[in-house]
PDB file of C-alpha atoms in Angstrom:
ATOM      1  CA  LEU A   1      87.041 301.732 154.036  1.00 68.00           C
ATOM      2  CA  CYS A   2      90.383 303.476 153.443  1.00 73.00           C
ATOM      3  CA  GLY A   3      88.785 306.825 154.237  1.00 71.00           C
ATOM      4  CA  VAL A   4      87.459 305.558 157.558  1.00 68.00           C
ATOM      5  CA  VAL A   5      90.823 304.017 158.460  1.00 73.00           C
ATOM      6  CA  TRP A   6      92.638 307.244 157.652  1.00 74.00           C
ATOM      7  CA  TYR A   7      90.090 309.259 159.654  1.00 71.00           C
ATOM      8  CA  ASP A   8      90.406 306.987 162.708  1.00 70.00           C
ATOM      9  CA  LEU A   9      94.211 307.064 162.566  1.00 74.00           C
ATOM     10  CA  ARG A  10      94.377 310.841 162.230  1.00 75.00           C
ATOM     11  CA  VAL A  11      91.969 311.490 165.093  1.00 72.00           C
ATOM     12  CA  GLY A  12      93.445 308.710 167.246  1.00 73.00           C
ATOM     13  CA  ILE A  13      97.028 309.970 166.891  1.00 75.00           C
ATOM     14  CA  THR A  14      95.924 313.531 167.650  1.00 77.00           C
ATOM     15  CA  ARG A  15      94.068 312.473 170.794  1.00 78.00           C
ATOM     16  CA  ASN A  16      96.746 310.036 171.982  1.00 82.00           C
ATOM     17  CA  ARG A  17      99.925 312.081 171.581  1.00 85.00           C
ATOM     18  CA  SER A  18     100.532 312.221 175.331  1.00 89.00           C
ATOM     19  CA  VAL A  19      99.924 308.461 175.623  1.00 89.00           C
ATOM     20  CA  TYR A  20     102.527 307.790 172.932  1.00 89.00           C
ATOM     21  CA  VAL A  21     105.004 309.864 174.949  1.00 91.00           C
ATOM     22  CA  LEU A  22     104.112 307.804 178.031  1.00 92.00           C
ATOM     23  CA  LEU A  23     104.660 304.618 176.023  1.00 91.00           C
ATOM     24  CA  CYS A  24     108.113 305.761 174.929  1.00 91.00           C
ATOM     25  CA  MET A  25     109.006 306.620 178.519  1.00 92.00           C
ATOM     26  CA  THR A  26     107.817 303.154 179.578  1.00 91.00           C
ATOM     27  CA  PHE A  27     110.188 301.437 177.150  1.00 90.00           C
ATOM     28  CA  VAL A  28     113.029 303.691 178.329  1.00 90.00           C
ATOM     29  CA  LEU A  29     112.234 302.615 181.894  1.00 89.00           C
ATOM     30  CA  LEU A  30     112.368 298.938 180.876  1.00 87.00           C
ATOM     31  CA  ALA A  31     115.783 299.513 179.279  1.00 88.00           C
ATOM     32  CA  ILE A  32     116.979 301.002 182.562  1.00 87.00           C
ATOM     33  CA  PHE A  33     115.561 297.988 184.432  1.00 84.00           C
ATOM     34  CA  ALA A  34     117.485 295.627 182.134  1.00 84.00           C
ATOM     35  CA  ASN A  35     120.762 297.444 182.726  1.00 83.00           C
ATOM     36  CA  SER A  36     120.147 297.543 186.475  1.00 83.00           C
ATOM     37  CA  ALA A  37     119.488 293.794 186.540  1.00 78.00           C
ATOM     38  CA  LEU A  38     122.782 293.154 184.749  1.00 80.00           C
ATOM     39  CA  GLN A  39     124.765 295.520 186.952  1.00 78.00           C
ATOM     40  CA  SER A  40     123.310 294.079 190.155  1.00 76.00           C
ATOM     41  CA  ALA A  41     124.614 290.657 189.072  1.00 72.00           C
ATOM     42  CA  ASP A  42     128.102 292.182 188.706  1.00 72.00           C
ATOM     43  CA  VAL A  43     128.534 290.877 185.152  1.00 70.00           C
ATOM     44  CA  PRO A  44     131.043 292.844 182.998  1.00 73.00           C
ATOM     45  CA  LEU A  45     128.877 292.703 179.869  1.00 77.00           C
ATOM     46  CA  ALA A  46     126.645 295.075 177.913  1.00 82.00           C
ATOM     47  CA  LEU A  47     123.232 294.310 176.443  1.00 86.00           C
ATOM     48  CA  SER A  48     122.487 293.926 172.741  1.00 87.00           C
ATOM     49  CA  TRP A  49     119.240 294.922 170.990  1.00 89.00           C
ATOM     50  CA  THR A  50     117.834 291.379 171.256  1.00 87.00           C
ATOM     51  CA  ASP A  51     118.715 291.289 174.961  1.00 86.00           C
ATOM     52  CA  TYR A  52     116.621 294.398 175.560  1.00 87.00           C
ATOM     53  CA  ALA A  53     113.745 293.024 173.487  1.00 87.00           C
ATOM     54  CA  LEU A  54     113.683 289.640 175.219  1.00 85.00           C
ATOM     55  CA  TYR A  55     113.946 291.234 178.645  1.00 83.00           C
ATOM     56  CA  ALA A  56     110.978 293.525 178.002  1.00 82.00           C
ATOM     57  CA  SER A  57     108.803 290.747 176.520  1.00 80.00           C
ATOM     58  CA  ARG A  58     109.658 287.912 178.877  1.00 74.00           C
ATOM     59  CA  GLY A  59     106.447 288.073 180.943  1.00 64.00           C
ATOM     60  CA  THR A  60     106.733 286.409 184.333  1.00 60.00           C
ATOM     61  CA  PRO A  61     110.426 285.648 184.873  1.00 58.00           C
ATOM     62  CA  ILE A  62     111.696 282.425 186.392  1.00 59.00           C
ATOM     63  CA  PRO A  63     112.127 282.968 190.163  1.00 58.00           C
ATOM     64  CA  MET A  64     115.696 283.058 191.387  1.00 58.00           C
ATOM     65  CA  ALA A  65     116.897 281.236 194.486  1.00 63.00           C
ATOM     66  CA  GLY A  66     115.464 282.713 197.672  1.00 64.00           C
ATOM     67  CA  GLN A  67     112.788 284.733 195.842  1.00 60.00           C
ATOM     68  CA  PRO A  68     109.009 284.189 195.941  1.00 58.00           C
ATOM     69  CA  LYS A  69     107.608 281.834 193.308  1.00 58.00           C
ATOM     70  CA  VAL A  70     105.115 284.389 191.980  1.00 56.00           C
ATOM     71  CA  THR A  71     106.732 287.405 190.309  1.00 58.00           C
ATOM     72  CA  PHE A  72     104.701 290.319 189.001  1.00 58.00           C
ATOM     73  CA  PRO A  73     105.322 290.507 185.220  1.00 61.00           C
ATOM     74  CA  MET A  74     105.931 294.251 185.256  1.00 68.00           C
ATOM     75  CA  ASP A  75     108.343 294.185 182.320  1.00 75.00           C
ATOM     76  CA  TRP A  76     105.720 293.094 179.799  1.00 77.00           C
ATOM     77  CA  LEU A  77     102.615 294.289 181.628  1.00 82.00           C
ATOM     78  CA  LEU A  78     103.475 297.980 181.842  1.00 84.00           C
ATOM     79  CA  PRO A  79     103.533 298.532 178.043  1.00 88.00           C
ATOM     80  CA  GLN A  80     100.312 296.517 177.699  1.00 87.00           C
ATOM     81  CA  VAL A  81      98.505 298.847 180.093  1.00 88.00           C
ATOM     82  CA  VAL A  82      99.660 301.875 178.087  1.00 90.00           C
ATOM     83  CA  LEU A  83      98.673 300.088 174.863  1.00 90.00           C
ATOM     84  CA  ALA A  84      95.207 299.510 176.330  1.00 89.00           C
ATOM     85  CA  LEU A  85      94.959 303.273 176.864  1.00 87.00           C
ATOM     86  CA  LEU A  86      95.865 303.835 173.200  1.00 86.00           C
ATOM     87  CA  VAL A  87      93.197 301.412 171.992  1.00 85.00           C
ATOM     88  CA  ALA A  88      90.628 302.907 174.355  1.00 83.00           C
ATOM     89  CA  GLY A  89      91.408 306.396 173.079  1.00 76.00           C
ATOM     90  CA  SER A  90      90.935 305.329 169.456  1.00 72.00           C
ATOM     91  CA  THR A  91      87.694 303.422 170.036  1.00 71.00           C
ATOM     92  CA  SER A  92      86.208 306.215 172.139  1.00 68.00           C
ATOM     93  CA  VAL A  93      86.215 308.344 168.993  1.00 59.00           C
ATOM     94  CA  ASP A  94      84.055 305.869 167.077  1.00 54.00           C
ATOM     95  CA  ALA A  95      81.908 304.816 170.025  1.00 52.00           C
ATOM     96  CA  GLY A  96      81.373 308.422 171.111  1.00 51.00           C
ATOM     97  CA  GLY A  97      79.934 311.422 169.385  1.00 49.00           C
ATOM     98  CA  TYR A  98      81.454 310.606 165.983  1.00 49.00           C
ATOM     99  CA  GLY A  99      80.124 307.026 165.880  1.00 52.00           C
ATOM    100  CA  VAL A 100      77.084 307.769 163.735  1.00 51.00           C
ATOM    101  CA  GLN A 101      79.094 309.704 161.143  1.00 52.00           C
ATOM    102  CA  VAL A 102      81.810 307.026 160.972  1.00 57.00           C
ATOM    103  CA  LEU A 103      79.228 304.242 160.657  1.00 57.00           C
ATOM    104  CA  TYR A 104      77.506 306.205 157.887  1.00 57.00           C
ATOM    105  CA  ARG A 105      80.789 306.570 155.976  1.00 61.00           C
ATOM    106  CA  ALA A 106      81.629 302.883 156.423  1.00 62.00           C
ATOM    107  CA  GLN A 107      78.109 301.967 155.154  1.00 69.00           C
ATOM    108  CA  SER A 108      77.928 298.781 157.247  1.00 70.00           C
ATOM    109  CA  ARG A 109      78.812 297.579 160.728  1.00 69.00           C
ATOM    110  CA  ALA A 110      81.135 294.937 159.245  1.00 74.00           C
ATOM    111  CA  SER A 111      83.105 297.624 157.396  1.00 74.00           C
ATOM    112  CA  TRP A 112      83.111 299.780 160.523  1.00 74.00           C
ATOM    113  CA  TRP A 113      84.553 296.915 162.578  1.00 78.00           C
ATOM    114  CA  SER A 114      87.089 296.091 159.847  1.00 81.00           C
ATOM    115  CA  ALA A 115      88.280 299.704 159.675  1.00 79.00           C
ATOM    116  CA  MET A 116      88.617 299.913 163.449  1.00 82.00           C
ATOM    117  CA  TRP A 117      90.457 296.577 163.531  1.00 87.00           C
ATOM    118  CA  ILE A 118      92.957 297.796 160.934  1.00 86.00           C
ATOM    119  CA  CYS A 119      93.536 300.893 163.074  1.00 84.00           C
ATOM    120  CA  THR A 120      94.005 298.671 166.135  1.00 88.00           C
ATOM    121  CA  VAL A 121      96.574 296.524 164.308  1.00 91.00           C
ATOM    122  CA  LEU A 122      98.458 299.626 163.183  1.00 89.00           C
ATOM    123  CA  THR A 123      98.340 300.990 166.745  1.00 89.00           C
ATOM    124  CA  VAL A 124      99.836 297.780 168.148  1.00 92.00           C
ATOM    125  CA  LEU A 125     102.523 297.639 165.463  1.00 93.00           C
ATOM    126  CA  SER A 126     103.385 301.299 165.973  1.00 90.00           C
ATOM    127  CA  SER A 127     103.792 300.726 169.720  1.00 91.00           C
ATOM    128  CA  TYR A 128     106.257 297.900 169.084  1.00 92.00           C
ATOM    129  CA  ALA A 129     108.023 300.057 166.481  1.00 93.00           C
ATOM    130  CA  ILE A 130     108.522 302.673 169.207  1.00 92.00           C
ATOM    131  CA  ALA A 131     109.859 299.890 171.424  1.00 92.00           C
ATOM    132  CA  ALA A 132     112.286 298.713 168.728  1.00 92.00           C
ATOM    133  CA  ILE A 133     113.608 302.251 168.209  1.00 93.00           C
ATOM    134  CA  THR A 134     113.946 302.791 171.974  1.00 92.00           C
ATOM    135  CA  TRP A 135     115.873 299.529 172.384  1.00 89.00           C
ATOM    136  CA  LEU A 136     118.083 300.448 169.439  1.00 91.00           C
ATOM    137  CA  ALA A 137     118.932 303.761 171.081  1.00 91.00           C
ATOM    138  CA  ALA A 138     119.632 301.962 174.375  1.00 89.00           C
ATOM    139  CA  CYS A 139     121.722 299.387 172.527  1.00 87.00           C
ATOM    140  CA  TRP A 140     123.971 302.087 171.059  1.00 89.00           C
ATOM    141  CA  GLY A 141     123.970 304.348 174.100  1.00 87.00           C
ATOM    142  CA  LEU A 142     124.116 301.875 176.997  1.00 82.00           C
ATOM    143  CA  GLY A 143     124.742 298.499 175.345  1.00 78.00           C
ATOM    144  CA  ASN A 144     127.301 297.040 173.010  1.00 82.00           C
ATOM    145  CA  GLY A 145     125.852 298.278 169.719  1.00 81.00           C
ATOM    146  CA  GLN A 146     125.091 294.762 168.488  1.00 84.00           C
ATOM    147  CA  LEU A 147     121.852 293.049 167.489  1.00 83.00           C
ATOM    148  CA  ALA A 148     122.722 289.419 168.236  1.00 82.00           C
ATOM    149  CA  LEU A 149     121.576 287.700 171.420  1.00 83.00           C
ATOM    150  CA  GLN A 150     124.100 287.057 174.187  1.00 81.00           C
ATOM    151  CA  PRO A 151     123.140 283.839 176.024  1.00 81.00           C
ATOM    152  CA  GLU A 152     125.269 284.681 179.073  1.00 79.00           C
ATOM    153  CA  VAL A 153     123.414 287.987 179.504  1.00 81.00           C
ATOM    154  CA  GLN A 154     120.005 286.306 179.355  1.00 78.00           C
ATOM    155  CA  ALA A 155     121.141 283.639 181.803  1.00 76.00           C
ATOM    156  CA  THR A 156     122.017 286.434 184.225  1.00 76.00           C
ATOM    157  CA  ILE A 157     118.991 288.733 183.939  1.00 75.00           C
ATOM    158  CA  SER A 158     116.220 286.219 183.197  1.00 72.00           C
ATOM    159  CA  GLY A 159     117.545 282.844 184.334  1.00 69.00           C
ATOM    160  CA  LEU A 160     116.902 281.281 180.908  1.00 71.00           C
ATOM    161  CA  ASP A 161     119.397 279.257 178.892  1.00 74.00           C
ATOM    162  CA  PHE A 162     119.451 280.460 175.279  1.00 78.00           C
ATOM    163  CA  ALA A 163     122.755 278.807 174.367  1.00 78.00           C
ATOM    164  CA  ASP A 164     121.190 276.077 172.203  1.00 79.00           C
ATOM    165  CA  MET A 165     118.299 278.103 170.726  1.00 79.00           C
ATOM    166  CA  THR A 166     118.152 278.666 166.980  1.00 82.00           C
ATOM    167  CA  GLY A 167     117.568 282.015 165.338  1.00 81.00           C
ATOM    168  CA  GLY A 168     114.058 280.961 164.356  1.00 85.00           C
ATOM    169  CA  ALA A 169     113.176 280.085 167.943  1.00 85.00           C
ATOM    170  CA  ILE A 170     114.438 283.447 169.174  1.00 85.00           C
ATOM    171  CA  ALA A 171     112.471 285.223 166.427  1.00 87.00           C
ATOM    172  CA  GLY A 172     109.383 283.340 167.583  1.00 87.00           C
ATOM    173  CA  LEU A 173     109.921 284.587 171.127  1.00 84.00           C
ATOM    174  CA  LEU A 174     110.013 288.144 169.791  1.00 87.00           C
ATOM    175  CA  VAL A 175     106.926 287.737 167.572  1.00 90.00           C
ATOM    176  CA  LEU A 176     104.789 286.017 170.221  1.00 89.00           C
ATOM    177  CA  PRO A 177     104.295 289.139 172.415  1.00 87.00           C
ATOM    178  CA  VAL A 178     103.203 291.102 169.339  1.00 91.00           C
ATOM    179  CA  LEU A 179     100.598 288.479 168.431  1.00 92.00           C
ATOM    180  CA  THR A 180      99.405 288.353 172.037  1.00 90.00           C
ATOM    181  CA  SER A 181      99.001 292.130 172.095  1.00 91.00           C
ATOM    182  CA  LEU A 182      97.073 291.970 168.807  1.00 94.00           C
ATOM    183  CA  ALA A 183      94.686 289.364 170.206  1.00 93.00           C
ATOM    184  CA  ILE A 184      94.089 291.238 173.472  1.00 92.00           C
ATOM    185  CA  SER A 185      93.666 294.585 171.687  1.00 91.00           C
ATOM    186  CA  THR A 186      91.180 293.047 169.237  1.00 92.00           C
ATOM    187  CA  ILE A 187      89.066 291.798 172.136  1.00 91.00           C
ATOM    188  CA  GLN A 188      89.246 295.210 173.789  1.00 89.00           C
ATOM    189  CA  MET A 189      88.292 296.991 170.564  1.00 86.00           C
ATOM    190  CA  THR A 190      85.296 294.694 170.000  1.00 85.00           C
ATOM    191  CA  LEU A 191      84.030 295.158 173.551  1.00 85.00           C
ATOM    192  CA  SER A 192      84.521 298.906 173.230  1.00 80.00           C
ATOM    193  CA  LEU A 193      82.434 299.128 170.067  1.00 76.00           C
ATOM    194  CA  LEU A 194      79.716 296.740 171.265  1.00 77.00           C
ATOM    195  CA  ILE A 195      79.381 298.090 174.805  1.00 78.00           C
ATOM    196  CA  ARG A 196      81.604 301.068 175.669  1.00 77.00           C
ATOM    197  CA  PRO A 197      85.354 301.849 175.767  1.00 76.00           C
ATOM    198  CA  LEU A 198      85.441 301.904 179.579  1.00 80.00           C
ATOM    199  CA  ILE A 199      84.185 298.305 179.754  1.00 82.00           C
ATOM    200  CA  GLY A 200      86.741 297.211 177.154  1.00 83.00           C
ATOM    201  CA  ILE A 201      89.728 298.658 178.980  1.00 84.00           C
ATOM    202  CA  LEU A 202      88.530 297.354 182.378  1.00 86.00           C
ATOM    203  CA  VAL A 203      88.128 293.821 181.012  1.00 86.00           C
ATOM    204  CA  VAL A 204      91.574 293.842 179.372  1.00 85.00           C
ATOM    205  CA  ILE A 205      93.424 295.311 182.358  1.00 82.00           C
ATOM    206  CA  GLY A 206      91.536 292.980 184.707  1.00 84.00           C
ATOM    207  CA  TYR A 207      92.503 289.989 182.562  1.00 81.00           C
TER     208      TYR A 207
END
């Protein structure tokens, strides 16, 4: 099982290098969006690391006065689309020409699925690790160099009141997007192995 996981990771990283670059650029773009939202509100504050993280994982923001009720959740959706490309690239290796050899090395379909799921989990975690590093760089380069949440910043850029939230509640808000990505990527991976990678990515992006 470890050999199959290592094989999938090595081939997946090699095939997806350009997608990882695109993912990093996406998180940089979200950091720029967060700073633009704060500057447009004319607030003399700088963002912390947690401010960047919450902004990028907030999903559909609360509509401001005079804005439409439905807001496209671009901030969280853009990285998910790139993540779907990463998962599709990894599963296409197993579901494609190498599938028979990988299945033979895994010795059973259950082991094959388990190995691919471990690779999917590591792919999701690595994408959020890239996000964390990007936000840290933005925090030191464009923000205030702090990690702690600033409620007044979140009230400005997202319309949410974090003044009375505990540290555990904020940590839960940061973990929830990761768990959601894991669930969606697992569904995509399963569909890719059972049917084909194209169907898996179309179902996930459509959802």
